[in-house]
Amino acid sequence: MRSAFDFSPFRRSTVGFDRLFDMLENSAGAQTQENYPPFDLIKLGDNEYRIELAVAGFKADEIDITAQQNVLIVSGRKGEENEQQGNDYVYRGIATRSFERRFALADHIQVKGADMKDGLLAIELVREIPEAMKPKKISIGGSHERSAIGGGKADQPASKQTVDAEAENA
């Protein structure tokens, strides 16, 4: 499904934004995707997040979590023997169908771990910005400039500098 907006002119005039345009083009298709299983996205701190998925009826070994570059994929597959246990259901309201849920991750988001308790799958995420990309405070070095301005005589007392300057002018 193509989006209503054509990004081709922008793709031709920019460099390095391919992933952004792909995400914008694919976002129209993401709105029609199924909402199973439901999930919560929780911000725990400035750089810490948790995704909680309601996966009632699934065991830990029936769920796969895959972290690829900028994508987290959570999928659940029920075994066929569990589907045909011989139970005669009057009403079946707990969805135990297979699913695949994709989450787009920003740059430098790492998956730290996952835990399953009481039918909730909790996936811990943290943003780890490399040291090379963190903002750095640059100090202004004034000692080198003063020595260059004074002709290398910055260490001398002011009275001697004045006498030397007068001697050079005479």
PDB file of C-alpha atoms in Angstrom:
ATOM      1  CA  MET A   1       0.000   0.000   0.000  1.00  0.00           C
ATOM      2  CA  ARG A   2       1.485   3.328  -1.042  1.00  0.00           C
ATOM      3  CA  SER A   3       0.977   6.436   1.018  1.00  0.00           C
ATOM      4  CA  ALA A   4      -0.969   9.365  -0.371  1.00  0.00           C
ATOM      5  CA  PHE A   5       2.155  11.516  -0.280  1.00  0.00           C
ATOM      6  CA  ASP A   6       5.017  10.996  -2.750  1.00  0.00           C
ATOM      7  CA  PHE A   7       8.458  11.304  -1.126  1.00  0.00           C
ATOM      8  CA  SER A   8      10.426  10.866  -4.385  1.00  0.00           C
ATOM      9  CA  PRO A   9      11.477  14.543  -4.723  1.00  0.00           C
ATOM     10  CA  PHE A  10      12.784  14.511  -1.157  1.00  0.00           C
ATOM     11  CA  ARG A  11      14.665  11.243  -1.666  1.00  0.00           C
ATOM     12  CA  ARG A  12      16.500  12.746  -4.655  1.00  0.00           C
ATOM     13  CA  SER A  13      17.619  15.850  -2.756  1.00  0.00           C
ATOM     14  CA  THR A  14      18.698  14.302   0.546  1.00  0.00           C
ATOM     15  CA  VAL A  15      21.440  11.947   1.600  1.00  0.00           C
ATOM     16  CA  GLY A  16      21.224   9.497   4.481  1.00  0.00           C
ATOM     17  CA  PHE A  17      17.496   9.822   5.208  1.00  0.00           C
ATOM     18  CA  ASP A  18      16.384   6.624   3.463  1.00  0.00           C
ATOM     19  CA  ARG A  19      15.330   4.948   6.707  1.00  0.00           C
ATOM     20  CA  LEU A  20      13.191   7.949   7.656  1.00  0.00           C
ATOM     21  CA  PHE A  21      11.381   7.956   4.311  1.00  0.00           C
ATOM     22  CA  ASP A  22      10.873   4.193   4.450  1.00  0.00           C
ATOM     23  CA  MET A  23       9.335   4.563   7.886  1.00  0.00           C
ATOM     24  CA  LEU A  24       7.009   7.353   6.700  1.00  0.00           C
ATOM     25  CA  GLU A  25       5.928   5.378   3.650  1.00  0.00           C
ATOM     26  CA  ASN A  26       5.291   2.231   5.677  1.00  0.00           C
ATOM     27  CA  SER A  27       3.414   4.031   8.453  1.00  0.00           C
ATOM     28  CA  ALA A  28       0.198   4.025   6.421  1.00  0.00           C
ATOM     29  CA  GLY A  29       0.241   0.229   6.350  1.00  0.00           C
ATOM     30  CA  ALA A  30       1.032   0.037  10.060  1.00  0.00           C
ATOM     31  CA  GLN A  31      -2.236   1.757  10.955  1.00  0.00           C
ATOM     32  CA  THR A  32      -4.253  -1.118   9.494  1.00  0.00           C
ATOM     33  CA  GLN A  33      -2.361  -3.810  11.408  1.00  0.00           C
ATOM     34  CA  GLU A  34      -4.088  -5.902  14.034  1.00  0.00           C
ATOM     35  CA  ASN A  35      -4.044  -4.856  17.684  1.00  0.00           C
ATOM     36  CA  TYR A  36      -3.250  -8.268  19.141  1.00  0.00           C
ATOM     37  CA  PRO A  37      -1.736  -8.659  21.632  1.00  0.00           C
ATOM     38  CA  PRO A  38      -2.422  -5.382  23.441  1.00  0.00           C
ATOM     39  CA  PHE A  39       0.595  -3.638  24.915  1.00  0.00           C
ATOM     40  CA  ASP A  40       1.680  -0.743  27.137  1.00  0.00           C
ATOM     41  CA  LEU A  41       4.742   1.417  26.555  1.00  0.00           C
ATOM     42  CA  ILE A  42       6.105   2.799  29.831  1.00  0.00           C
ATOM     43  CA  LYS A  43       8.818   5.426  30.301  1.00  0.00           C
ATOM     44  CA  LEU A  44      10.735   4.545  33.472  1.00  0.00           C
ATOM     45  CA  GLY A  45      13.376   7.286  33.285  1.00  0.00           C
ATOM     46  CA  ASP A  46      15.136   9.593  30.866  1.00  0.00           C
ATOM     47  CA  ASN A  47      16.753   6.675  29.033  1.00  0.00           C
ATOM     48  CA  GLU A  48      14.779   3.652  30.257  1.00  0.00           C
ATOM     49  CA  TYR A  49      11.576   2.160  28.826  1.00  0.00           C
ATOM     50  CA  ARG A  50       9.473  -0.972  29.240  1.00  0.00           C
ATOM     51  CA  ILE A  51       7.074  -2.643  26.812  1.00  0.00           C
ATOM     52  CA  GLU A  52       4.439  -4.834  28.461  1.00  0.00           C
ATOM     53  CA  LEU A  53       2.442  -7.212  26.267  1.00  0.00           C
ATOM     54  CA  ALA A  54      -0.624  -9.134  27.440  1.00  0.00           C
ATOM     55  CA  VAL A  55       0.159 -12.695  26.347  1.00  0.00           C
ATOM     56  CA  ALA A  56      -2.302 -14.723  28.420  1.00  0.00           C
ATOM     57  CA  GLY A  57      -2.280 -18.393  27.484  1.00  0.00           C
ATOM     58  CA  PHE A  58       1.295 -18.404  26.142  1.00  0.00           C
ATOM     59  CA  LYS A  59       4.259 -20.041  27.819  1.00  0.00           C
ATOM     60  CA  ALA A  60       7.724 -18.504  27.790  1.00  0.00           C
ATOM     61  CA  ASP A  61       9.008 -21.100  25.302  1.00  0.00           C
ATOM     62  CA  GLU A  62       6.201 -20.236  22.845  1.00  0.00           C
ATOM     63  CA  ILE A  63       7.306 -16.597  22.535  1.00  0.00           C
ATOM     64  CA  ASP A  64      10.278 -15.374  20.490  1.00  0.00           C
ATOM     65  CA  ILE A  65      11.841 -11.924  20.933  1.00  0.00           C
ATOM     66  CA  THR A  66      14.195 -10.763  18.186  1.00  0.00           C
ATOM     67  CA  ALA A  67      16.078  -7.464  18.235  1.00  0.00           C
ATOM     68  CA  GLN A  68      17.328  -6.371  14.837  1.00  0.00           C
ATOM     69  CA  GLN A  69      18.692  -3.001  13.832  1.00  0.00           C
ATOM     70  CA  ASN A  70      16.001  -0.480  14.859  1.00  0.00           C
ATOM     71  CA  VAL A  71      13.260  -3.154  15.008  1.00  0.00           C
ATOM     72  CA  LEU A  72      12.026  -5.317  17.875  1.00  0.00           C
ATOM     73  CA  ILE A  73       9.933  -8.317  16.813  1.00  0.00           C
ATOM     74  CA  VAL A  74       7.847 -10.227  19.354  1.00  0.00           C
ATOM     75  CA  SER A  75       6.120 -13.325  18.037  1.00  0.00           C
ATOM     76  CA  GLY A  76       4.086 -16.062  19.659  1.00  0.00           C
ATOM     77  CA  ARG A  77       3.299 -19.486  18.220  1.00  0.00           C
ATOM     78  CA  LYS A  78       0.980 -21.911  19.936  1.00  0.00           C
ATOM     79  CA  GLY A  79       1.665 -25.572  19.458  1.00  0.00           C
ATOM     80  CA  GLU A  80      -0.987 -27.484  17.514  1.00  0.00           C
ATOM     81  CA  GLU A  81      -1.345 -30.079  20.280  1.00  0.00           C
ATOM     82  CA  ASN A  82      -2.511 -27.317  22.621  1.00  0.00           C
ATOM     83  CA  GLU A  83      -5.220 -26.262  20.155  1.00  0.00           C
ATOM     84  CA  GLN A  84      -6.747 -29.774  19.991  1.00  0.00           C
ATOM     85  CA  GLN A  85      -6.871 -30.937  23.602  1.00  0.00           C
ATOM     86  CA  GLY A  86     -10.306 -32.466  23.209  1.00  0.00           C
ATOM     87  CA  ASN A  87     -11.966 -29.737  25.278  1.00  0.00           C
ATOM     88  CA  ASP A  88     -15.516 -28.877  24.347  1.00  0.00           C
ATOM     89  CA  TYR A  89     -15.646 -25.086  24.678  1.00  0.00           C
ATOM     90  CA  VAL A  90     -18.994 -23.414  25.216  1.00  0.00           C
ATOM     91  CA  TYR A  91     -17.352 -20.008  24.766  1.00  0.00           C
ATOM     92  CA  ARG A  92     -13.726 -19.274  23.905  1.00  0.00           C
ATOM     93  CA  GLY A  93     -12.771 -15.681  24.805  1.00  0.00           C
ATOM     94  CA  ILE A  94      -9.055 -16.024  25.490  1.00  0.00           C
ATOM     95  CA  ALA A  95      -7.240 -15.475  22.232  1.00  0.00           C
ATOM     96  CA  THR A  96      -4.406 -17.937  21.829  1.00  0.00           C
ATOM     97  CA  ARG A  97      -3.777 -17.397  18.162  1.00  0.00           C
ATOM     98  CA  SER A  98      -0.292 -16.861  16.812  1.00  0.00           C
ATOM     99  CA  PHE A  99       0.921 -13.287  16.563  1.00  0.00           C
ATOM    100  CA  GLU A 100       3.805 -11.117  15.454  1.00  0.00           C
ATOM    101  CA  ARG A 101       4.202  -7.614  16.840  1.00  0.00           C
ATOM    102  CA  ARG A 102       6.849  -5.188  15.502  1.00  0.00           C
ATOM    103  CA  PHE A 103       8.181  -2.143  17.327  1.00  0.00           C
ATOM    104  CA  ALA A 104      10.308   0.496  15.608  1.00  0.00           C
ATOM    105  CA  LEU A 105      13.235   1.420  17.857  1.00  0.00           C
ATOM    106  CA  ALA A 106      15.067   4.715  17.738  1.00  0.00           C
ATOM    107  CA  ASP A 107      18.819   4.810  17.274  1.00  0.00           C
ATOM    108  CA  HIS A 108      20.882   3.580  20.231  1.00  0.00           C
ATOM    109  CA  ILE A 109      17.955   1.767  21.929  1.00  0.00           C
ATOM    110  CA  GLN A 110      19.128  -1.582  23.285  1.00  0.00           C
ATOM    111  CA  VAL A 111      17.027  -4.462  24.634  1.00  0.00           C
ATOM    112  CA  LYS A 112      18.279  -5.275  28.134  1.00  0.00           C
ATOM    113  CA  GLY A 113      16.073  -8.241  28.968  1.00  0.00           C
ATOM    114  CA  ALA A 114      12.608  -9.745  29.163  1.00  0.00           C
ATOM    115  CA  ASP A 115      10.518 -11.312  31.886  1.00  0.00           C
ATOM    116  CA  MET A 116       7.115 -12.977  31.929  1.00  0.00           C
ATOM    117  CA  LYS A 117       4.858 -12.912  34.966  1.00  0.00           C
ATOM    118  CA  ASP A 118       1.086 -13.285  35.397  1.00  0.00           C
ATOM    119  CA  GLY A 119       0.411 -13.313  31.639  1.00  0.00           C
ATOM    120  CA  LEU A 120       2.391 -10.104  30.998  1.00  0.00           C
ATOM    121  CA  LEU A 121       5.590 -10.099  28.981  1.00  0.00           C
ATOM    122  CA  ALA A 122       7.825  -7.201  30.086  1.00  0.00           C
ATOM    123  CA  ILE A 123      10.685  -6.153  27.789  1.00  0.00           C
ATOM    124  CA  GLU A 124      13.232  -3.719  29.240  1.00  0.00           C
ATOM    125  CA  LEU A 125      14.800  -1.157  26.893  1.00  0.00           C
ATOM    126  CA  VAL A 126      17.525   1.415  27.489  1.00  0.00           C
ATOM    127  CA  ARG A 127      18.974   4.198  25.362  1.00  0.00           C
ATOM    128  CA  GLU A 128      22.774   4.006  25.340  1.00  0.00           C
ATOM    129  CA  ILE A 129      24.323   6.901  23.454  1.00  0.00           C
ATOM    130  CA  PRO A 130      27.978   6.240  22.556  1.00  0.00           C
ATOM    131  CA  GLU A 131      30.523   8.557  24.166  1.00  0.00           C
ATOM    132  CA  ALA A 132      31.559   9.875  20.753  1.00  0.00           C
ATOM    133  CA  MET A 133      28.006  11.118  20.104  1.00  0.00           C
ATOM    134  CA  LYS A 134      27.345  12.706  23.512  1.00  0.00           C
ATOM    135  CA  PRO A 135      27.543  16.502  23.702  1.00  0.00           C
ATOM    136  CA  LYS A 136      30.883  17.793  24.970  1.00  0.00           C
ATOM    137  CA  LYS A 137      31.692  21.072  26.658  1.00  0.00           C
ATOM    138  CA  ILE A 138      34.520  22.801  24.815  1.00  0.00           C
ATOM    139  CA  SER A 139      36.576  25.129  26.953  1.00  0.00           C
ATOM    140  CA  ILE A 140      38.054  28.250  25.456  1.00  0.00           C
ATOM    141  CA  GLY A 141      41.820  28.213  25.837  1.00  0.00           C
ATOM    142  CA  GLY A 142      42.942  31.761  26.692  1.00  0.00           C
ATOM    143  CA  SER A 143      46.546  31.135  27.754  1.00  0.00           C
ATOM    144  CA  HIS A 144      47.801  30.416  24.227  1.00  0.00           C
ATOM    145  CA  GLU A 145      46.174  33.491  22.722  1.00  0.00           C
ATOM    146  CA  ARG A 146      47.629  35.901  25.304  1.00  0.00           C
ATOM    147  CA  SER A 147      51.157  34.689  24.695  1.00  0.00           C
ATOM    148  CA  ALA A 148      50.699  35.125  20.946  1.00  0.00           C
ATOM    149  CA  ILE A 149      49.309  38.643  21.355  1.00  0.00           C
ATOM    150  CA  GLY A 150      52.043  39.764  23.722  1.00  0.00           C
ATOM    151  CA  GLY A 151      54.764  38.416  21.458  1.00  0.00           C
ATOM    152  CA  GLY A 152      55.665  35.674  23.912  1.00  0.00           C
ATOM    153  CA  LYS A 153      56.196  38.129  26.779  1.00  0.00           C
ATOM    154  CA  ALA A 154      53.042  37.239  28.760  1.00  0.00           C
ATOM    155  CA  ASP A 155      55.091  35.846  31.659  1.00  0.00           C
ATOM    156  CA  GLN A 156      56.947  39.134  32.212  1.00  0.00           C
ATOM    157  CA  PRO A 157      55.620  41.800  34.577  1.00  0.00           C
ATOM    158  CA  ALA A 158      53.631  44.626  32.963  1.00  0.00           C
ATOM    159  CA  SER A 159      56.257  47.288  33.795  1.00  0.00           C
ATOM    160  CA  LYS A 160      59.022  45.345  32.025  1.00  0.00           C
ATOM    161  CA  GLN A 161      56.739  44.779  28.970  1.00  0.00           C
ATOM    162  CA  THR A 162      56.077  48.524  28.792  1.00  0.00           C
ATOM    163  CA  VAL A 163      59.825  49.308  29.026  1.00  0.00           C
ATOM    164  CA  ASP A 164      60.631  46.756  26.302  1.00  0.00           C
ATOM    165  CA  ALA A 165      57.886  48.148  24.031  1.00  0.00           C
ATOM    166  CA  GLU A 166      59.154  51.700  24.491  1.00  0.00           C
ATOM    167  CA  ALA A 167      62.720  50.589  23.749  1.00  0.00           C
ATOM    168  CA  GLU A 168      61.576  48.940  20.499  1.00  0.00           C
ATOM    169  CA  ASN A 169      59.725  52.107  19.390  1.00  0.00           C
ATOM    170  CA  ALA A 170      62.703  54.381  20.083  1.00  0.00           C
TER     171      ALA A 170
END
